[in-house]
Coordinates of C-alpha atoms and ligand atoms in Angstrom, one line a residue:
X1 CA 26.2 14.6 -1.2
X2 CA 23.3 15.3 1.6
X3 CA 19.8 15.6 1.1
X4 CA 16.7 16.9 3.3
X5 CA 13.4 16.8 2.2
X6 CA 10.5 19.2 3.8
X7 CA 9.5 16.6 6.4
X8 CA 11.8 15.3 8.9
X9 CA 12.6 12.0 7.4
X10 CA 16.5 10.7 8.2
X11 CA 15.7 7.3 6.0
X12 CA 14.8 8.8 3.2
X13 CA 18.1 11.3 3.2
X14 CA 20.3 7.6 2.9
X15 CA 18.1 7.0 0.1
X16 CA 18.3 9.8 -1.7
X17 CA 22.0 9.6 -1.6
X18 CA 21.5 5.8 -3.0
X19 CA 19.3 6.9 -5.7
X20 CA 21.9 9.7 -6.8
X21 CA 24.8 7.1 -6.7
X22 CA 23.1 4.9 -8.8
X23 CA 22.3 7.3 -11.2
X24 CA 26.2 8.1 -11.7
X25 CA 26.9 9.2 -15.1
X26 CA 23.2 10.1 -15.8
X27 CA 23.3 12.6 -13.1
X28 CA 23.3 16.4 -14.6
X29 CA 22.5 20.1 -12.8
X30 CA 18.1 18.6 -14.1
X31 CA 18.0 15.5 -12.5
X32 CA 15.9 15.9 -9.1
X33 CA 15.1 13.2 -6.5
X34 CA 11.7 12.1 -5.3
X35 CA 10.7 10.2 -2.3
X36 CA 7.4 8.0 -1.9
X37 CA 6.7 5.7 0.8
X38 CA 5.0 2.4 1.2
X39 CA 2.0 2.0 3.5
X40 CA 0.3 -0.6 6.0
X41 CA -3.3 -0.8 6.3
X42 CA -4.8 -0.9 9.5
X43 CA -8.8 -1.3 9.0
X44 CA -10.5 -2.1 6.2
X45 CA -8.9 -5.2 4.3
X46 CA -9.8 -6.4 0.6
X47 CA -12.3 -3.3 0.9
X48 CA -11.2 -0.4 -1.8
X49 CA -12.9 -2.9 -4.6
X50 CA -15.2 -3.2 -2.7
X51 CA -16.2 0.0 -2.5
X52 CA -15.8 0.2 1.5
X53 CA -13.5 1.7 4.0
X54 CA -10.0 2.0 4.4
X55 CA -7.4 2.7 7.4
X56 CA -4.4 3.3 5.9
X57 CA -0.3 4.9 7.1
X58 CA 2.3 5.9 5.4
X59 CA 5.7 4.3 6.6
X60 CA 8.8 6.5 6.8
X61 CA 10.0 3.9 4.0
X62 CA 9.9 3.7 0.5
X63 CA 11.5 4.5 -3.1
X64 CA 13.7 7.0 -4.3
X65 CA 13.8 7.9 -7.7
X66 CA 16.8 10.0 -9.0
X67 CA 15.2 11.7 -12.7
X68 CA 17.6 13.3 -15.3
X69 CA 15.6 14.6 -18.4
X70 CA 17.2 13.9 -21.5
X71 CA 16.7 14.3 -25.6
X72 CA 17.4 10.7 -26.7
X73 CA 14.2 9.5 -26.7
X74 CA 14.5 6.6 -24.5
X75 CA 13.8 5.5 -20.8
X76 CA 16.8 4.1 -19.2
X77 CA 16.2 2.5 -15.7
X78 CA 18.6 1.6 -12.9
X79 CA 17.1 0.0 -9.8
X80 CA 19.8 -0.5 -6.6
X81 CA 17.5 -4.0 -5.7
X82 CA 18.4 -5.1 -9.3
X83 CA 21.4 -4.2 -9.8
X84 CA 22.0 -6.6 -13.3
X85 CA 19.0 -5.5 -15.0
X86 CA 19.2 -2.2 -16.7
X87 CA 16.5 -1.4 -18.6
X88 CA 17.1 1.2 -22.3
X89 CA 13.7 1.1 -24.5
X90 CA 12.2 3.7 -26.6
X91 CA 9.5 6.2 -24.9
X92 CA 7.6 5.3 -27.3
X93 CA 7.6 1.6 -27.2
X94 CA 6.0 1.3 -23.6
X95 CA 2.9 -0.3 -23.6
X96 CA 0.9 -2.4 -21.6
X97 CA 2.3 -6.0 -21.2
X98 CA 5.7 -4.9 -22.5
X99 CA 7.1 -6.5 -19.4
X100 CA 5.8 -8.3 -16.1
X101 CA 9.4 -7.4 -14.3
X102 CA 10.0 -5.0 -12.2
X103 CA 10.7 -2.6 -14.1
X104 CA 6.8 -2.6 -15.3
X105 CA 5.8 -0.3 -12.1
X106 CA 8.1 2.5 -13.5
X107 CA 7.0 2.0 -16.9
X108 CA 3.6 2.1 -16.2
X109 CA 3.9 5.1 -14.2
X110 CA 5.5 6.6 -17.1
X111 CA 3.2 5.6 -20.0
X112 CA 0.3 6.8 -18.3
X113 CA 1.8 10.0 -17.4
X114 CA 2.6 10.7 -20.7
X115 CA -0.5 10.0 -22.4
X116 CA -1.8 12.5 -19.7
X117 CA 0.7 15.4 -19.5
X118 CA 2.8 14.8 -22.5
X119 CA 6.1 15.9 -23.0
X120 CA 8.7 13.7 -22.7
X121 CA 11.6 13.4 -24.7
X122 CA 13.6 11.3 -23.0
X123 CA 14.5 10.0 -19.0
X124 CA 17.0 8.0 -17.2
X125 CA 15.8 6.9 -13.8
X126 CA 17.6 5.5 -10.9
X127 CA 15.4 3.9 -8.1
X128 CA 17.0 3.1 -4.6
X129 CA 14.0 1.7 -1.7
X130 CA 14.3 0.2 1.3
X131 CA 11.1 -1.9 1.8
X132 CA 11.0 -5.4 1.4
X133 CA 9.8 -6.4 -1.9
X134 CA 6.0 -9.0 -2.2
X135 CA 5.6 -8.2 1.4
X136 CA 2.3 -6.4 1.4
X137 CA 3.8 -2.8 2.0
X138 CA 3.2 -1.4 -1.2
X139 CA 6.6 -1.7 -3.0
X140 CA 5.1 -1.6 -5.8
X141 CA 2.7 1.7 -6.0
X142 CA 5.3 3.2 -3.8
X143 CA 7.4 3.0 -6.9
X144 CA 4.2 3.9 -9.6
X145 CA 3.3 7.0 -7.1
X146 CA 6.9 8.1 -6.6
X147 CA 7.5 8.4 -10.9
X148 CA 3.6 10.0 -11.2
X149 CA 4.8 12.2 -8.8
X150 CA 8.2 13.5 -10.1
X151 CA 6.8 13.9 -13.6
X152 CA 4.1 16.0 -12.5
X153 CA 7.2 18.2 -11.1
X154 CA 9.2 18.2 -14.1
X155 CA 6.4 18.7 -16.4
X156 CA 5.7 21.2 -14.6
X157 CA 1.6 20.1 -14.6
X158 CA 0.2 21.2 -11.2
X159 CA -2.1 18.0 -11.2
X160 CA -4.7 17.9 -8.1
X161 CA -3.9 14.8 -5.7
X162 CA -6.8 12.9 -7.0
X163 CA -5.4 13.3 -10.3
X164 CA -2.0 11.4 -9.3
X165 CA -3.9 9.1 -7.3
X166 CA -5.8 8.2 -10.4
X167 CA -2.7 8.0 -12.5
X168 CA -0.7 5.8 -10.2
X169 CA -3.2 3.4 -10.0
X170 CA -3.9 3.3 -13.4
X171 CA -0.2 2.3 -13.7
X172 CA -0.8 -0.8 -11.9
X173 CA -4.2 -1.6 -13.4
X174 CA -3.7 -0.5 -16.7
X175 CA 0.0 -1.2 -17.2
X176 CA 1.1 -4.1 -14.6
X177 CA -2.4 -6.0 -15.1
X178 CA -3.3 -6.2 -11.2
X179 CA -6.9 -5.6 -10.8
X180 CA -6.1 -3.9 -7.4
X181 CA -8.2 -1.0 -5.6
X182 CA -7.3 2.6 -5.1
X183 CA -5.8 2.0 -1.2
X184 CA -2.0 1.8 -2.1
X185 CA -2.1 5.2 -4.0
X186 CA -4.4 6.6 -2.3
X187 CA -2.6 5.9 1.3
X188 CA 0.4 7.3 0.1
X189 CA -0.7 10.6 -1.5
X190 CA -3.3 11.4 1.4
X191 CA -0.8 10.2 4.2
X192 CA -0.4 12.8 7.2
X193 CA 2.7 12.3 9.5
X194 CA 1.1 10.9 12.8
X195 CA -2.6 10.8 11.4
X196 CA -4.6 7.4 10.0
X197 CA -6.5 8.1 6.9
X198 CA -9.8 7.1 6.7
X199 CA -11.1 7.1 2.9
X200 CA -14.2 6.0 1.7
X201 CA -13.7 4.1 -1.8
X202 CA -16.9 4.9 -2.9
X203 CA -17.4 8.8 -1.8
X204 CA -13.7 9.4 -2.0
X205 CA -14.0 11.7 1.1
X206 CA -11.3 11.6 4.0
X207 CA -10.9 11.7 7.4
X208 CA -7.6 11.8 9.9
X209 CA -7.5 10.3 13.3
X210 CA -4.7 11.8 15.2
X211 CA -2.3 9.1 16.7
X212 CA 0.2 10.3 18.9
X213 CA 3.9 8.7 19.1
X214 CA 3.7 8.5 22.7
X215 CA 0.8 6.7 23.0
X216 CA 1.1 4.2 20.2
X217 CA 3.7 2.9 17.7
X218 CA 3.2 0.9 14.4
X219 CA 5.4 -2.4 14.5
X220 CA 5.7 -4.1 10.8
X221 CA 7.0 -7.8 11.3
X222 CA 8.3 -9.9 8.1
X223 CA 6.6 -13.6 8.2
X224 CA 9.8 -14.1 5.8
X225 CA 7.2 -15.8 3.2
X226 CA 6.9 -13.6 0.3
X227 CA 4.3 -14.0 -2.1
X228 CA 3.0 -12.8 -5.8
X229 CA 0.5 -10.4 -5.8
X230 CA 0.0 -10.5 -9.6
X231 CA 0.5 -14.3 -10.1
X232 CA -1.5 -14.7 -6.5
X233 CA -5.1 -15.5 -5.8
X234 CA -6.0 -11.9 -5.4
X235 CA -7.1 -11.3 -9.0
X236 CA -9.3 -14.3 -8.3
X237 CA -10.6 -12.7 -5.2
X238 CA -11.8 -9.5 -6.7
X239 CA -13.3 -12.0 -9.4
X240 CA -15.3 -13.9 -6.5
X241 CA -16.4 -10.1 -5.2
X242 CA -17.7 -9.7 -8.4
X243 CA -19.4 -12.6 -8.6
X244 CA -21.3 -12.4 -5.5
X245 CA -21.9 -8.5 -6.2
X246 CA -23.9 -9.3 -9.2
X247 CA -26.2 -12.6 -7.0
X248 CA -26.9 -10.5 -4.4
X249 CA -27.6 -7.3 -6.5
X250 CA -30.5 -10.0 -8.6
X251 CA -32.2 -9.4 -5.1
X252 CA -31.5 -6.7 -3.4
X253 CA -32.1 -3.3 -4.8
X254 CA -29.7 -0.6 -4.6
X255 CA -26.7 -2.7 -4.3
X256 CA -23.7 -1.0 -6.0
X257 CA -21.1 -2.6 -4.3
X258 CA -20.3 -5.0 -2.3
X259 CA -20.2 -2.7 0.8
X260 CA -23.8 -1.3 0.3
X261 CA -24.4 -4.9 1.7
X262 CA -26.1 -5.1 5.3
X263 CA -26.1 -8.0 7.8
X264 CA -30.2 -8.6 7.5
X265 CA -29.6 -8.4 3.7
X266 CA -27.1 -11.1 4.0
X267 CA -28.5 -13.3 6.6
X268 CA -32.0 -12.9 4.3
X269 CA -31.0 -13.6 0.8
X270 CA -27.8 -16.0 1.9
X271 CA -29.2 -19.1 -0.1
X272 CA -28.5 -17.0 -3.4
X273 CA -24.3 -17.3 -2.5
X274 CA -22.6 -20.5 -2.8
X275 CA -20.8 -21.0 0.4
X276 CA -17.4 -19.6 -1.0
X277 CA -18.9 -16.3 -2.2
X278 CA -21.0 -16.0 1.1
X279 CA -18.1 -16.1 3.2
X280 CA -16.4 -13.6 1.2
X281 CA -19.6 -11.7 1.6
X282 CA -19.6 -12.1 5.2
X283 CA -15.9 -10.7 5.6
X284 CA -16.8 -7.4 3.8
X285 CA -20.4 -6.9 5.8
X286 CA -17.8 -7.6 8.9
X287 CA -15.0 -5.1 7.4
X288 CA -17.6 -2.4 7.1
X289 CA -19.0 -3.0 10.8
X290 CA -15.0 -2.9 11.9
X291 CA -14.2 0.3 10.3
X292 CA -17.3 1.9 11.3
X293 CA -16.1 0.8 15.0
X294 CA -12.6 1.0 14.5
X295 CA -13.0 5.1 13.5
X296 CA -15.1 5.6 16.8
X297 CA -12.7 3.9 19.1
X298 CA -10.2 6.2 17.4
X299 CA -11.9 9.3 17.7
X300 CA -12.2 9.1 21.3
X301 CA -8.6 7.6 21.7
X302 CA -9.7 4.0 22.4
X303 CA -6.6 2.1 21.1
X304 CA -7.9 -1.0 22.6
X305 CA -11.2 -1.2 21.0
X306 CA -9.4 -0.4 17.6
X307 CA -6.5 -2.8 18.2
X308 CA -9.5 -5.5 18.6
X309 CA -10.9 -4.8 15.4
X310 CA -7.7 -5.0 13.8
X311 CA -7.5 -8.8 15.4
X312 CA -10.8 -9.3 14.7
X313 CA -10.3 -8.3 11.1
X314 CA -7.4 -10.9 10.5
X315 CA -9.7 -13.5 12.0
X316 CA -11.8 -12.7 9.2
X317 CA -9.1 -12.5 6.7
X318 CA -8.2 -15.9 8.0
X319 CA -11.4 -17.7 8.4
X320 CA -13.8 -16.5 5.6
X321 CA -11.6 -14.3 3.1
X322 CA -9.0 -17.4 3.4
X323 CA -6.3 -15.3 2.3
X324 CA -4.1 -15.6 5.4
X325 CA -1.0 -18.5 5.9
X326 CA -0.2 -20.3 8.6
X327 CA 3.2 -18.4 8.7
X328 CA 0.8 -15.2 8.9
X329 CA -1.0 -16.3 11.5
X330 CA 1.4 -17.4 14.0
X331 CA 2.6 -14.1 13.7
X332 CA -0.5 -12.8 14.5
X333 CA -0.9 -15.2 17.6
X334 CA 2.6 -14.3 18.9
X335 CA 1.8 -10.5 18.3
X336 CA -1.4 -10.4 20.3
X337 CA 0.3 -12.1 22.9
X338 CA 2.8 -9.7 23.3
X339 CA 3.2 -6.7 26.1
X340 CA 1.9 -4.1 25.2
X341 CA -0.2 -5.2 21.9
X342 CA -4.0 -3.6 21.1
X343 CA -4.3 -5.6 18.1
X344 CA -2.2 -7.0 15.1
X345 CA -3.7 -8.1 11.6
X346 CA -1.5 -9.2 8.4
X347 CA -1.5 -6.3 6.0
X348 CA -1.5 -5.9 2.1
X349 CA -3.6 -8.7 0.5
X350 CA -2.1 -11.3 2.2
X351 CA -0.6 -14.9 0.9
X352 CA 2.1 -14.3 2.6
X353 CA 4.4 -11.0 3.5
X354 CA 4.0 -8.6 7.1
X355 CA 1.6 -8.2 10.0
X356 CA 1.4 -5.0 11.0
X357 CA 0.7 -4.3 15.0
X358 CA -0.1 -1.8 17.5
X359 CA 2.0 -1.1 20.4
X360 CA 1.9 0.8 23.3
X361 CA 5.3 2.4 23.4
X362 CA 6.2 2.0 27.2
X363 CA 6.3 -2.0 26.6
X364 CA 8.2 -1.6 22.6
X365 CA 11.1 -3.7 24.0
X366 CA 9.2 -6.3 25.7
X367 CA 6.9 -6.3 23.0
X368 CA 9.9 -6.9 20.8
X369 CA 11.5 -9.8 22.5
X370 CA 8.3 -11.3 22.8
X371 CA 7.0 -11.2 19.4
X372 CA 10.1 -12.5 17.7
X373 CA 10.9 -15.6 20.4
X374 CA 6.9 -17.0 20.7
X375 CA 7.6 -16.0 16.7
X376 CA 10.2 -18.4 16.4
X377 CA 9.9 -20.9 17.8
X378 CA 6.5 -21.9 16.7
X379 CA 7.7 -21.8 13.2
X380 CA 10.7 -22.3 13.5
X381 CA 11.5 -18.7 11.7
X382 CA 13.3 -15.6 12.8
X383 CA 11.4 -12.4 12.5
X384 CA 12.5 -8.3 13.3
X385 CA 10.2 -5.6 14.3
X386 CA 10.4 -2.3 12.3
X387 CA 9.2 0.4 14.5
X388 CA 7.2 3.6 12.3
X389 CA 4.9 6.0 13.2
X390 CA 2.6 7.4 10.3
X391 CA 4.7 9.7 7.9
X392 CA 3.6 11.8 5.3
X393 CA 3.5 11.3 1.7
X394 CA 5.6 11.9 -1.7
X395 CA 7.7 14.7 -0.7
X396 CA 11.0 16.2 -3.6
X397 CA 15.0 15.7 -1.6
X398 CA 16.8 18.6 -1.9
X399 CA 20.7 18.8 -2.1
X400 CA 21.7 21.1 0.9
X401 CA 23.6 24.0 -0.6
Ligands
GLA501 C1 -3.4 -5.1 -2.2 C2 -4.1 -4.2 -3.3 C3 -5.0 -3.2 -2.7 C4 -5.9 -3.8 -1.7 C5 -5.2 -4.7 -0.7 C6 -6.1 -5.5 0.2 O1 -2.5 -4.3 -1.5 O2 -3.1 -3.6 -4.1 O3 -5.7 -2.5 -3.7 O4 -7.0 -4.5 -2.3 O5 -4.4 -5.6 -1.4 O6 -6.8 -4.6 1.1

């Protein structure tokens, strides 16, 4: 069987092919197949609960979700990455903390779909991705925005963007129990082949930078260290945000969030924070400085100056948001030393997973060698690069007649 989509996306056509495969005997002349893809953020780290800035793409990867609507009343769930686990429950039986498994981004998805549009009477749901699992490229909401997305088509609801955006990561919130930000949902729904978003968490307004495949490519390289993002310190970071919001906030007036916080309020009311919540402090009042650069340099095609801030922002991560690894860092080090290479930061929330980097295209292959050799053999790890430039968002595959 062959599939296109809209865009010009060759992965995604294997994947929809997967997806339909796995769905076997579920498949009927209904089911339909959906593609979302995962994201790496450039700018604007640990910032979406913070109410800051964001610099999000879209990689050409992602999940695949074949959908057959049925009458029996249950969700049944197939997922190609866990191939023993089949999931059959009730519709109505989903609920928040059913499951922490993997399953529980589909479900999620689901459940809070339903209690907004309605309708379901049954679903079988085969899921085929191809991006790495716990390694800070959204798996999981590509997954939760992929199943929003598909039910909105066969329900037939027209929802606006924000709408799904909402929904998706009220999946994860709600459902899963991570107290993430809007940035994974909202980079994939907004994403624009060959444009960064730039999306104020606060305003929720947008803005696309153009960035043009022969100037600049996106290389994503696996530390090979996963890491939990539930079971993770990140809950306990957004805790220590929160924390800090309300100290500084007994001072300053006008304070809403975190990234209403300027450098003079900071360096003047500092003896409020214990030294843990002021270097968290510190990397946010930094973040906001670095997308506030980082968009400029952008706009007038300065790759350098935002490939710096991109280091610069995983020095911060490292240093005073302490949410980098060694494993992370050395991949950083290698990166930046590498032809070709504006800047390279680890992306997701960190613990563990991918740095993402910036590379002029001319020196790719030196870049490449590079990277994974300096890579190597100062951890004693191998790595690959993945090459992308930004894709667009969820798109529907369609058999070709
Ligand atoms: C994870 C979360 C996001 C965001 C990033 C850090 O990906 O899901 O909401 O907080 O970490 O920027």
């Amino acid at each position: 069987m062959r599939y296109r989509t809209l865009a010009k996306m060759t992965v995604t056509m294997q994947l929809a092919e997967e997806a339909v495969a796995l769905s076997g005997d579920w498949t009927t002349a209904e089911t339909r197949v959906f593609f979302a893809p995962g994201r790496a953020n450039l700018l604007g780290a640990h910032m979406d609960y913070n109410g800051g800035w964001v610099m999000p793409v879209a990689l050409s990867r992602g999940t695949c979700a074949a959908i057959t609507p049925t009458k029996s009343g249950l969700l049944r769930l197939r997922s190609a990455q866990f191939p023993e686990e089949f999931i059959s429950v009730p519709l109505k039986d989903l609920r928040p903390g059913r499951t922490q498994g993997w399953s529980a981004y589909a479900e999620g998805a689901i459940h809070v779909a339903m209690q907004a549009w309605g309708g379901l009477s049954g679903l079988d749901v085969a899921l085929a991705a191809d991006l790495p699992m716990a390694k800070g490229l959204s798996s999981s909401a590509s997954v939760e925005s992929v199943m929003v997305f598909a039910l909105s088509h066969l329900l037939d609801v027209n929802p606006s963007v924000d709408e799904m955006i909402r929904l998706a990561h009220a999946a994860e919130t709600e459902y899963v129990g991570v107290r993430c930000g809007i940035l994974d949902q909202t980079a994939i729904f907004l994403a624009k082949e060959n444009f960064v978003l730039r999306f104020d968490c606060t305003e929720l307004t947008r803005e696309y930078f153009p960035m043009d495949a022969t100037k600049v490519l996106v290389a994503v390289m696996d530390t090979g260290v996963a890491r939990e993002l539930a079971s993770s310190a990140f809950n306990a970071r957004v805790a220590e945000c929160t924390k800090a919001l309300a100290l500084v906030q007994e001072r300053v007036p006008g304070i809403f969030c975190l990234r209403d916080v300027k450098r003079a309020d900071l360096k003047a009311h500092a003896d409020v924070l214990p030294p843990v919540l002021k270097r968290r402090v510190q990397h946010v009042v930094g973040e906001v400085e670095r997308t506030e650069f980082g968009a400029r340099a952008l706009g007038r095609g300065d790759l350098a100056g935002f490939g710096a801030s991109m280091t610069a922002a995983h020095d911060s991560l490292r240093d005073l948001f302490e949410v980098s690894t060694p494993e992370l860092n050395a991949m950083v080090e290698a990166a930046v030393a590498s032809p070709g290479c504006y800047g390279a930061r680890l992306t997701g929330a960190g613990f563990g997973g991918c740095v993402v980097a910036l590379v002029n295209p001319k020196d790719a292959s030196g870049f490449e060698s590079s990277v994974c050799e300096a890579y190597e053999s100062n951890t004693g790890r191998s790595t690959k690069v993945q090459w992308f430039q930004p894709s667009g968002g969820p798109v529907e595959c369609f058999m070709n007649p």
